[in-house]
mmCIF file of C-alpha atoms in Angstrom:
data_model
loop_
_atom_site.group_PDB
_atom_site.id
_atom_site.type_symbol
_atom_site.label_atom_id
_atom_site.label_comp_id
_atom_site.label_asym_id
_atom_site.label_seq_id
_atom_site.Cartn_x
_atom_site.Cartn_y
_atom_site.Cartn_z
ATOM 1 C CA UNK Y 1 38.688 -19.218 29.933
ATOM 2 C CA UNK Y 2 37.497 -15.572 28.909
ATOM 3 C CA UNK Y 3 37.460 -16.779 25.195
ATOM 4 C CA UNK Y 4 35.505 -19.824 26.414
ATOM 5 C CA UNK Y 5 33.090 -17.967 28.415
ATOM 6 C CA UNK Y 6 32.624 -15.186 25.567
ATOM 7 C CA UNK Y 7 32.449 -18.133 22.876
ATOM 8 C CA UNK Y 8 29.426 -19.955 25.920
ATOM 9 C CA UNK Y 9 27.358 -16.439 25.710
ATOM 10 C CA UNK Y 10 27.637 -15.830 21.955
ATOM 11 C CA UNK Y 11 26.542 -19.544 21.292
ATOM 12 C CA UNK Y 12 23.806 -19.076 24.102
ATOM 13 C CA UNK Y 13 22.413 -15.667 22.332
ATOM 14 C CA UNK Y 14 22.622 -17.300 18.878
ATOM 15 C CA UNK Y 15 20.672 -20.334 20.333
ATOM 16 C CA UNK Y 16 18.160 -17.774 21.827
ATOM 17 C CA UNK Y 17 17.825 -15.838 18.628
ATOM 18 C CA UNK Y 18 17.566 -19.573 16.692
ATOM 19 C CA UNK Y 19 14.019 -20.077 18.643
ATOM 20 C CA UNK Y 20 12.668 -16.527 18.403
ATOM 21 C CA UNK Y 21 13.095 -17.241 14.551
ATOM 22 C CA UNK Y 22 11.755 -20.655 14.610
ATOM 23 C CA UNK Y 23 8.770 -19.564 16.730
ATOM 24 C CA UNK Y 24 8.091 -16.322 14.221
ATOM 25 C CA UNK Y 25 7.949 -18.780 11.007
ATOM 26 C CA UNK Y 26 5.877 -21.361 13.050
ATOM 27 C CA UNK Y 27 3.346 -18.136 14.236
ATOM 28 C CA UNK Y 28 3.374 -17.065 10.317
ATOM 29 C CA UNK Y 29 3.006 -20.163 9.229
ATOM 30 C CA UNK Y 30 -0.232 -20.327 11.499
ATOM 31 C CA UNK Y 31 -1.353 -16.915 10.452
ATOM 32 C CA UNK Y 32 -1.342 -17.573 6.772
ATOM 33 C CA UNK Y 33 -3.553 -20.911 7.595
ATOM 34 C CA UNK Y 34 -5.946 -18.945 9.733
ATOM 35 C CA UNK Y 35 -5.947 -16.601 6.629
ATOM 36 C CA UNK Y 36 -7.234 -18.989 4.028
ATOM 37 C CA UNK Y 37 -9.414 -20.262 6.732
ATOM 38 C CA UNK Y 38 -11.138 -17.511 6.918
ATOM 39 C CA UNK Y 39 -10.946 -15.939 3.747
ATOM 40 C CA UNK Y 40 -14.090 -16.018 2.918
ATOM 41 C CA UNK Y 41 -15.266 -14.089 5.637
ATOM 42 C CA UNK Y 42 -12.976 -11.571 5.543
ATOM 43 C CA UNK Y 43 -14.410 -11.147 1.524
ATOM 44 C CA UNK Y 44 -17.857 -11.304 3.022
ATOM 45 C CA UNK Y 45 -16.554 -8.458 5.822
ATOM 46 C CA UNK Y 46 -15.525 -6.482 2.967
ATOM 47 C CA UNK Y 47 -19.218 -6.127 1.123
ATOM 48 C CA UNK Y 48 -20.772 -5.209 4.256
ATOM 49 C CA UNK Y 49 -19.550 -1.833 3.464
ATOM 50 C CA UNK Y 50 -20.654 0.586 1.292
ATOM 51 C CA UNK Y 51 -18.317 2.573 -0.934
ATOM 52 C CA UNK Y 52 -18.205 6.184 -0.451
ATOM 53 C CA UNK Y 53 -16.682 7.629 -3.120
ATOM 54 C CA UNK Y 54 -19.664 5.377 -5.485
ATOM 55 C CA UNK Y 55 -22.520 4.298 -3.654
ATOM 56 C CA UNK Y 56 -24.242 2.979 -7.418
ATOM 57 C CA UNK Y 57 -24.220 -0.937 -5.758
ATOM 58 C CA UNK Y 58 -25.873 0.276 -2.612
ATOM 59 C CA UNK Y 59 -28.300 2.731 -4.332
ATOM 60 C CA UNK Y 60 -29.397 0.021 -6.761
ATOM 61 C CA UNK Y 61 -29.713 -2.949 -4.264
ATOM 62 C CA UNK Y 62 -32.266 -0.400 -2.354
ATOM 63 C CA UNK Y 63 -33.955 0.646 -5.746
ATOM 64 C CA UNK Y 64 -34.410 -3.256 -6.855
ATOM 65 C CA UNK Y 65 -36.131 -4.045 -3.130
ATOM 66 C CA UNK Y 66 -38.354 -0.741 -3.535
ATOM 67 C CA UNK Y 67 -39.493 -2.171 -6.934
ATOM 68 C CA UNK Y 68 -39.841 -5.879 -5.889
ATOM 69 C CA UNK Y 69 -42.351 -4.593 -3.342
ATOM 70 C CA UNK Y 70 -44.277 -1.890 -5.595
ATOM 71 C CA UNK Y 71 -43.366 0.879 -3.609
ATOM 72 C CA UNK Y 72 -42.370 4.413 -4.488
ATOM 73 C CA UNK Y 73 -39.300 6.088 -3.150
ATOM 74 C CA UNK Y 74 -36.953 8.947 -3.102
ATOM 75 C CA UNK Y 75 -33.376 8.411 -1.844
ATOM 76 C CA UNK Y 76 -31.558 11.514 -0.901
ATOM 77 C CA UNK Y 77 -27.641 10.920 0.357
ATOM 78 C CA UNK Y 78 -25.381 12.829 2.538
ATOM 79 C CA UNK Y 79 -21.641 13.267 2.607
ATOM 80 C CA UNK Y 80 -19.598 10.555 3.993
ATOM 81 C CA UNK Y 81 -18.439 11.503 7.507
ATOM 82 C CA UNK Y 82 -17.446 10.021 10.991
ATOM 83 C CA UNK Y 83 -19.047 10.882 14.050
ATOM 84 C CA UNK Y 84 -17.438 10.685 17.343
ATOM 85 C CA UNK Y 85 -18.911 7.522 19.092
ATOM 86 C CA UNK Y 86 -18.545 5.413 14.970
ATOM 87 C CA UNK Y 87 -15.680 3.520 14.501
ATOM 88 C CA UNK Y 88 -15.915 3.620 10.492
ATOM 89 C CA UNK Y 89 -16.651 6.345 8.266
ATOM 90 C CA UNK Y 90 -20.788 6.491 7.429
ATOM 91 C CA UNK Y 91 -23.361 7.794 5.209
ATOM 92 C CA UNK Y 92 -26.607 9.298 6.262
ATOM 93 C CA UNK Y 93 -29.308 8.461 4.111
ATOM 94 C CA UNK Y 94 -33.077 10.377 4.090
ATOM 95 C CA UNK Y 95 -35.785 8.775 2.857
ATOM 96 C CA UNK Y 96 -38.975 9.044 1.999
ATOM 97 C CA UNK Y 97 -41.078 5.965 0.728
ATOM 98 C CA UNK Y 98 -44.914 5.249 -0.207
ATOM 99 C CA UNK Y 99 -46.860 2.146 -0.879
ATOM 100 C CA UNK Y 100 -49.110 -0.593 0.818
ATOM 101 C CA UNK Y 101 -48.645 -1.613 4.732
ATOM 102 C CA UNK Y 102 -47.712 -5.104 4.193
ATOM 103 C CA UNK Y 103 -45.242 -4.382 1.082
ATOM 104 C CA UNK Y 104 -43.884 -2.041 3.642
ATOM 105 C CA UNK Y 105 -42.888 -4.197 6.188
ATOM 106 C CA UNK Y 106 -41.443 -6.807 3.931
ATOM 107 C CA UNK Y 107 -38.964 -4.087 2.205
ATOM 108 C CA UNK Y 108 -37.901 -3.534 5.571
ATOM 109 C CA UNK Y 109 -37.479 -7.299 6.475
ATOM 110 C CA UNK Y 110 -35.113 -6.929 3.252
ATOM 111 C CA UNK Y 111 -33.184 -4.429 3.947
ATOM 112 C CA UNK Y 112 -32.563 -5.934 7.375
ATOM 113 C CA UNK Y 113 -31.233 -9.365 5.859
ATOM 114 C CA UNK Y 114 -29.734 -7.559 3.183
ATOM 115 C CA UNK Y 115 -25.846 -7.415 2.475
ATOM 116 C CA UNK Y 116 -25.015 -4.546 3.499
ATOM 117 C CA UNK Y 117 -24.662 -2.911 7.175
ATOM 118 C CA UNK Y 118 -27.066 -0.132 8.222
ATOM 119 C CA UNK Y 119 -29.000 1.119 11.004
ATOM 120 C CA UNK Y 120 -32.026 3.017 10.918
ATOM 121 C CA UNK Y 121 -32.430 6.070 13.322
ATOM 122 C CA UNK Y 122 -35.480 7.802 12.512
ATOM 123 C CA UNK Y 123 -39.094 6.150 11.589
ATOM 124 C CA UNK Y 124 -41.819 8.455 10.788
ATOM 125 C CA UNK Y 125 -44.867 6.588 9.335
ATOM 126 C CA UNK Y 126 -48.271 7.559 8.283
ATOM 127 C CA UNK Y 127 -51.252 5.821 7.113
ATOM 128 C CA UNK Y 128 -52.558 7.510 3.836
ATOM 129 C CA UNK Y 129 -56.190 8.813 3.809
ATOM 130 C CA UNK Y 130 -58.814 6.700 1.910
ATOM 131 C CA UNK Y 131 -60.113 8.950 -0.696
ATOM 132 C CA UNK Y 132 -63.660 10.397 -0.151
ATOM 133 C CA UNK Y 133 -65.889 8.396 -2.129
ATOM 134 C CA UNK Y 134 -63.783 5.154 -2.133
ATOM 135 C CA UNK Y 135 -65.276 1.862 -1.968
ATOM 136 C CA UNK Y 136 -62.808 -0.051 -0.088
ATOM 137 C CA UNK Y 137 -60.503 1.850 2.337
ATOM 138 C CA UNK Y 138 -56.424 2.460 1.873
ATOM 139 C CA UNK Y 139 -53.918 0.502 3.162
ATOM 140 C CA UNK Y 140 -51.227 2.676 2.153
ATOM 141 C CA UNK Y 141 -48.627 4.246 4.151
ATOM 142 C CA UNK Y 142 -45.668 7.280 3.655
ATOM 143 C CA UNK Y 143 -42.596 6.494 5.499
ATOM 144 C CA UNK Y 144 -39.566 9.018 6.169
ATOM 145 C CA UNK Y 145 -36.355 7.933 7.764
ATOM 146 C CA UNK Y 146 -33.110 7.989 8.306
ATOM 147 C CA UNK Y 147 -30.566 5.127 8.018
ATOM 148 C CA UNK Y 148 -26.647 4.915 8.630
ATOM 149 C CA UNK Y 149 -25.032 3.083 6.519
ATOM 150 C CA UNK Y 150 -20.985 2.485 7.383
ATOM 151 C CA UNK Y 151 -18.446 2.982 4.592
ATOM 152 C CA UNK Y 152 -15.304 2.152 2.981
#
């Protein structure tokens, strides 16, 4: 009788293990399907972060946008860091940019819609003075701003 009860308990334990393994296999299959379904989104998420060791692609993007808008730009990067409030490492850049106001506005719009995750947290904007004797008023601005971009 003890042997039958022991064998019954062993059988019940084996059935639980078999059920657990089957459930884990189903979960793995579902996870694999979800991964393949979201793979393009995962790859996109990887590209929004700047390579902190070599932010060349990011700086090239920044310079090409400024050139497309006919703006003069000077960029000063900082070392990667992580503040207490940040989830990811970040890099801070200080930027000096000069050009026509409408071009600067388009520049900011392109940055906002660009491929990188960034946040402007300091922005100083001043209008350039029209030179004495100029026929047409100058509609140029000089902007200095700091922004944070998140790094991988």
